[in-house]
CSV table of N, CA and C in Angstrom, one decimal:
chain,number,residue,atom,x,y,z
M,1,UNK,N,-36.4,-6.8,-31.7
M,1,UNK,CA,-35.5,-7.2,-32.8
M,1,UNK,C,-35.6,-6.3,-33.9
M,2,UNK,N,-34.6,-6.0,-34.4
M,2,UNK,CA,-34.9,-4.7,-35.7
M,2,UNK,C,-35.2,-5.6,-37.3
M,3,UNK,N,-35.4,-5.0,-37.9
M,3,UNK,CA,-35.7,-5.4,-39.2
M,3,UNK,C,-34.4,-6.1,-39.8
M,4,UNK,N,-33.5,-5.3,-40.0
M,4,UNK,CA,-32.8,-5.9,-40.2
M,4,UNK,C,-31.6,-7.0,-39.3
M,5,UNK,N,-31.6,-7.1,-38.6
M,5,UNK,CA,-31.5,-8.6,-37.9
M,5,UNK,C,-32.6,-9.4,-38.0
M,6,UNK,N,-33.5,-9.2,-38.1
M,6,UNK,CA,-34.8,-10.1,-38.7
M,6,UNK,C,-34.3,-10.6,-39.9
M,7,UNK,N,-34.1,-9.7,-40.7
M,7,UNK,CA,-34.0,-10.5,-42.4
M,7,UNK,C,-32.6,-11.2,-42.2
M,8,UNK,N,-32.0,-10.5,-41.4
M,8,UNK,CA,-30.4,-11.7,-41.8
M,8,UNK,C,-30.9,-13.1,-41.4
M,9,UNK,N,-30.9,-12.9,-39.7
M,9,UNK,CA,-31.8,-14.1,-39.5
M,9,UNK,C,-32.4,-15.3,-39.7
M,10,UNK,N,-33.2,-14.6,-40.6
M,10,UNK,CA,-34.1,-15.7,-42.2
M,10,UNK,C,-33.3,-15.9,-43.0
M,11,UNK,N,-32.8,-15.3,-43.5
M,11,UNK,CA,-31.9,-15.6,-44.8
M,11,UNK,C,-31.0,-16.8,-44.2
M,12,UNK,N,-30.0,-16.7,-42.9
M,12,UNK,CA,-29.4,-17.5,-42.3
M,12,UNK,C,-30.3,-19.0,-42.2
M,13,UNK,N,-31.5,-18.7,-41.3
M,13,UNK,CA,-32.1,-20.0,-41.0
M,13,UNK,C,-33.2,-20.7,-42.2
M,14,UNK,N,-33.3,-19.7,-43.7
M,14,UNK,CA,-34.1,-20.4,-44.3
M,14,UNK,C,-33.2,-20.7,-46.1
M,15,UNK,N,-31.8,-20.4,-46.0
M,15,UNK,CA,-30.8,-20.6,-46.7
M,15,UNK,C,-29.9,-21.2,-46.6
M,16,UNK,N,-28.9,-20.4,-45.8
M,16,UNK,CA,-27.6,-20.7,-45.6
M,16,UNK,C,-27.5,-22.1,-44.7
M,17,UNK,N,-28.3,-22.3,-43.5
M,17,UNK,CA,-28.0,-23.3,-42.7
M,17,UNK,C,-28.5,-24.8,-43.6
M,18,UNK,N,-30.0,-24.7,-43.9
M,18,UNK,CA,-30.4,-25.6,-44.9
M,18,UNK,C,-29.6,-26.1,-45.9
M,19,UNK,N,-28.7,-25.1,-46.7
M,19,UNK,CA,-27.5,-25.6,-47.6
M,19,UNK,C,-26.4,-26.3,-47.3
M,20,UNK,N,-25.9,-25.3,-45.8
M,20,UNK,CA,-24.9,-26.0,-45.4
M,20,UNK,C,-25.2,-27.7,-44.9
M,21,UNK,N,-25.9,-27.6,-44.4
M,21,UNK,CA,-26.8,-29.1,-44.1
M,21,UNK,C,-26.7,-30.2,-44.9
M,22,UNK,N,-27.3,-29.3,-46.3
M,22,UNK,CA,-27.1,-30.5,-47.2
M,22,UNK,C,-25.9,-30.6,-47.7
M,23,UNK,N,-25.0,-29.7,-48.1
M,23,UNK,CA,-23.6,-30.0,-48.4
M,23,UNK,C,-22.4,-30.7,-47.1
M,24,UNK,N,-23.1,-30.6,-46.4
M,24,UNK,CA,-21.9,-31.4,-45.7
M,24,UNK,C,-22.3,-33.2,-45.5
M,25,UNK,N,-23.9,-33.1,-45.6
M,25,UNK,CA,-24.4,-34.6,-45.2
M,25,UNK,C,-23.9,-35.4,-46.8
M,26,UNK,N,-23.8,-34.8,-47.6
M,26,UNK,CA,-23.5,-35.1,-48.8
M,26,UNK,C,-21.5,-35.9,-49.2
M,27,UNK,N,-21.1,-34.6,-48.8
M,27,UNK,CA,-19.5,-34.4,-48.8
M,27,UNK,C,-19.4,-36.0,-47.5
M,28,UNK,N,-19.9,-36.2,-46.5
M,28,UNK,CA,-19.7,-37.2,-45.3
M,28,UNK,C,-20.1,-38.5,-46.2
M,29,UNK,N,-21.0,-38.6,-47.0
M,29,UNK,CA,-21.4,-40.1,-47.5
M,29,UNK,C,-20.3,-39.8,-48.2
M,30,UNK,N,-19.9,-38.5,-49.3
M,30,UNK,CA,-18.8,-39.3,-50.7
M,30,UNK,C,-17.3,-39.8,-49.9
M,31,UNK,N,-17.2,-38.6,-48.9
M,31,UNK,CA,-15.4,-38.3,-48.4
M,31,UNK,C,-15.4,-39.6,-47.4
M,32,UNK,N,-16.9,-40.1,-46.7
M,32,UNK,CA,-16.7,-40.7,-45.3
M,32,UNK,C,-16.2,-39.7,-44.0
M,33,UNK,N,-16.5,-38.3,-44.2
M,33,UNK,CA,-16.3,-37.8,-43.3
M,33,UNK,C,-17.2,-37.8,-41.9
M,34,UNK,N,-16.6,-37.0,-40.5
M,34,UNK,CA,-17.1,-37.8,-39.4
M,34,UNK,C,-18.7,-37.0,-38.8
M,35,UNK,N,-19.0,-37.9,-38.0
M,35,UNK,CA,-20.3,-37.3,-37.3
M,35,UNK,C,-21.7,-36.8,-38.5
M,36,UNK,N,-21.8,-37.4,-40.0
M,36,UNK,CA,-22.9,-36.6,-41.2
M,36,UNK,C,-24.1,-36.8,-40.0
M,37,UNK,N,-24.3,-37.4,-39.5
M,37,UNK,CA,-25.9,-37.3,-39.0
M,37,UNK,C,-26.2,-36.6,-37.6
M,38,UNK,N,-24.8,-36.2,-37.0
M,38,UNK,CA,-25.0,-35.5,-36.0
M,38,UNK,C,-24.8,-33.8,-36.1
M,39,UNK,N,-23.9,-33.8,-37.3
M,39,UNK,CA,-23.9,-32.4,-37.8
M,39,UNK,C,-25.1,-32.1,-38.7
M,40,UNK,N,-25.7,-32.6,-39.0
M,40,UNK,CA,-27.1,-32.2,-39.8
M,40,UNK,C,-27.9,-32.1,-38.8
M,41,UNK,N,-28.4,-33.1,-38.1
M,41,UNK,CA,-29.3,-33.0,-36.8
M,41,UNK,C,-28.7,-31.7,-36.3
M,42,UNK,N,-28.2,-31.4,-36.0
M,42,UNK,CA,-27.7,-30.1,-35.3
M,42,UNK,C,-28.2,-29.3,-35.8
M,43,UNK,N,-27.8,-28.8,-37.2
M,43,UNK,CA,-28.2,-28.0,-38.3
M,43,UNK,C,-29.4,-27.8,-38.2
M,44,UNK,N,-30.2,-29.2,-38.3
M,44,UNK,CA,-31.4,-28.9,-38.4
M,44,UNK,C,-32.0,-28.2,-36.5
M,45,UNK,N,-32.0,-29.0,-35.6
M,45,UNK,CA,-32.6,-28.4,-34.7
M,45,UNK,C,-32.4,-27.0,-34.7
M,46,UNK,N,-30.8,-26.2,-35.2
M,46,UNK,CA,-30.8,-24.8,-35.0
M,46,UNK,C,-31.6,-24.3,-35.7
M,47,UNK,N,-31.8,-24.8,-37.2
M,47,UNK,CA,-32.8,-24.1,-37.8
M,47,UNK,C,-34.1,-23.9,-37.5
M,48,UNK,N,-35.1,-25.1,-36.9
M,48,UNK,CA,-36.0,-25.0,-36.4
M,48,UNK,C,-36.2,-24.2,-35.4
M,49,UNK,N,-35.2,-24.0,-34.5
M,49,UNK,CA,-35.1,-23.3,-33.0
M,49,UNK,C,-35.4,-21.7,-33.9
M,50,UNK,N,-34.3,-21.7,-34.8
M,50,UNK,CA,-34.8,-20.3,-35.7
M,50,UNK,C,-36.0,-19.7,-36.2
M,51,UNK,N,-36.4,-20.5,-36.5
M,51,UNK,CA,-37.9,-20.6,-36.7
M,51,UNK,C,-38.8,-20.3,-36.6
M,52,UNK,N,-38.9,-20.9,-35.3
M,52,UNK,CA,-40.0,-20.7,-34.4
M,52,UNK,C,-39.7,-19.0,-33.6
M,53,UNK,N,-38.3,-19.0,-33.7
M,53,UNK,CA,-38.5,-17.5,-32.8
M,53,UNK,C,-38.4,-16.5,-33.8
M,54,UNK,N,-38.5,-16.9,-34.6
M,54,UNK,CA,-38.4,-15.8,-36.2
M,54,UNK,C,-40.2,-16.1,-36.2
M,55,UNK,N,-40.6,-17.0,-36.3
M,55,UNK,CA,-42.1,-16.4,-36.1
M,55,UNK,C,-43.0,-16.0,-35.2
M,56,UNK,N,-42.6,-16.3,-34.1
M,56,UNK,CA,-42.8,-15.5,-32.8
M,56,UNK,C,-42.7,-14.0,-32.7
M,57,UNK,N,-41.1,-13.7,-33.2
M,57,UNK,CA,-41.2,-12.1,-33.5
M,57,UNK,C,-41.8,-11.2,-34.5
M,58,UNK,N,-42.3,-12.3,-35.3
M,58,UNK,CA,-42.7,-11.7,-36.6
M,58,UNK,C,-44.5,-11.8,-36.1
M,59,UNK,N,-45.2,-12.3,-35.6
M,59,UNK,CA,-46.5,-12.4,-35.0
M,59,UNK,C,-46.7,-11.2,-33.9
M,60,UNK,N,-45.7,-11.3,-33.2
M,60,UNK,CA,-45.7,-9.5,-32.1
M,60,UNK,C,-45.3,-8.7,-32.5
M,61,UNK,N,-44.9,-8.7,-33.4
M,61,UNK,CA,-44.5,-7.4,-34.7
M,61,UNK,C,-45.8,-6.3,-35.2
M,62,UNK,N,-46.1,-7.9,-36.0
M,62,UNK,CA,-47.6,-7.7,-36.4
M,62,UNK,C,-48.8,-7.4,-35.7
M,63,UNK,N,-48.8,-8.1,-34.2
M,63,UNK,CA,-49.7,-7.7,-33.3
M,63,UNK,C,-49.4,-6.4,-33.2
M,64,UNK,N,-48.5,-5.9,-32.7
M,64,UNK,CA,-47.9,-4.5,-32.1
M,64,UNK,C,-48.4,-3.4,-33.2
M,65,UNK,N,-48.0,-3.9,-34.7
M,65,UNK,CA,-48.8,-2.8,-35.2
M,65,UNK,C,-50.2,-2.9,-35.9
M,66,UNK,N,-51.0,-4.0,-35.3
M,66,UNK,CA,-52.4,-3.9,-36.0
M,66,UNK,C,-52.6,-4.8,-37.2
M,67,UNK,N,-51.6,-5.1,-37.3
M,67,UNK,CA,-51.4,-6.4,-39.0
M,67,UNK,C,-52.1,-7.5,-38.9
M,68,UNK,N,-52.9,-8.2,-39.1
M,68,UNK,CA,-53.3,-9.4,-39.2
M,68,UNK,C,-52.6,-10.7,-40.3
């Protein structure tokens, strides 16, 4: 994975998705719009799924060049 799709990545899974998360679970309680707890759950599993493979490549990164 290159660096930069790494950082977008993160930015995506430790910003943008977490925002969007909470603005829509938000906008569903005021508007009564449909599915707030399935579209967050979602949100969140993708983020976690991000996560974890954003730290997975970021640990073989570091292995690969000697970083602890």
């Amino acid at each position: 994975m290159s660096n930069k799709l790494y950082d977008i990545l993160k930015y995506i899974a430790q910003i943008i998705l977490p925002a969007l998360g909470t603005l829509y679970f938000a906008l569903a309680q005021i508007w009564n719009l449909p599915f707030g707890e399935e579209i967050v759950g979602t949100i969140t599993a993708i983020v976690t799924f991000l996560g974890v493979t954003l730290k997975i490549s970021s640990a073989n990164y570091n292995k690969a060049n000697g970083i602890k």
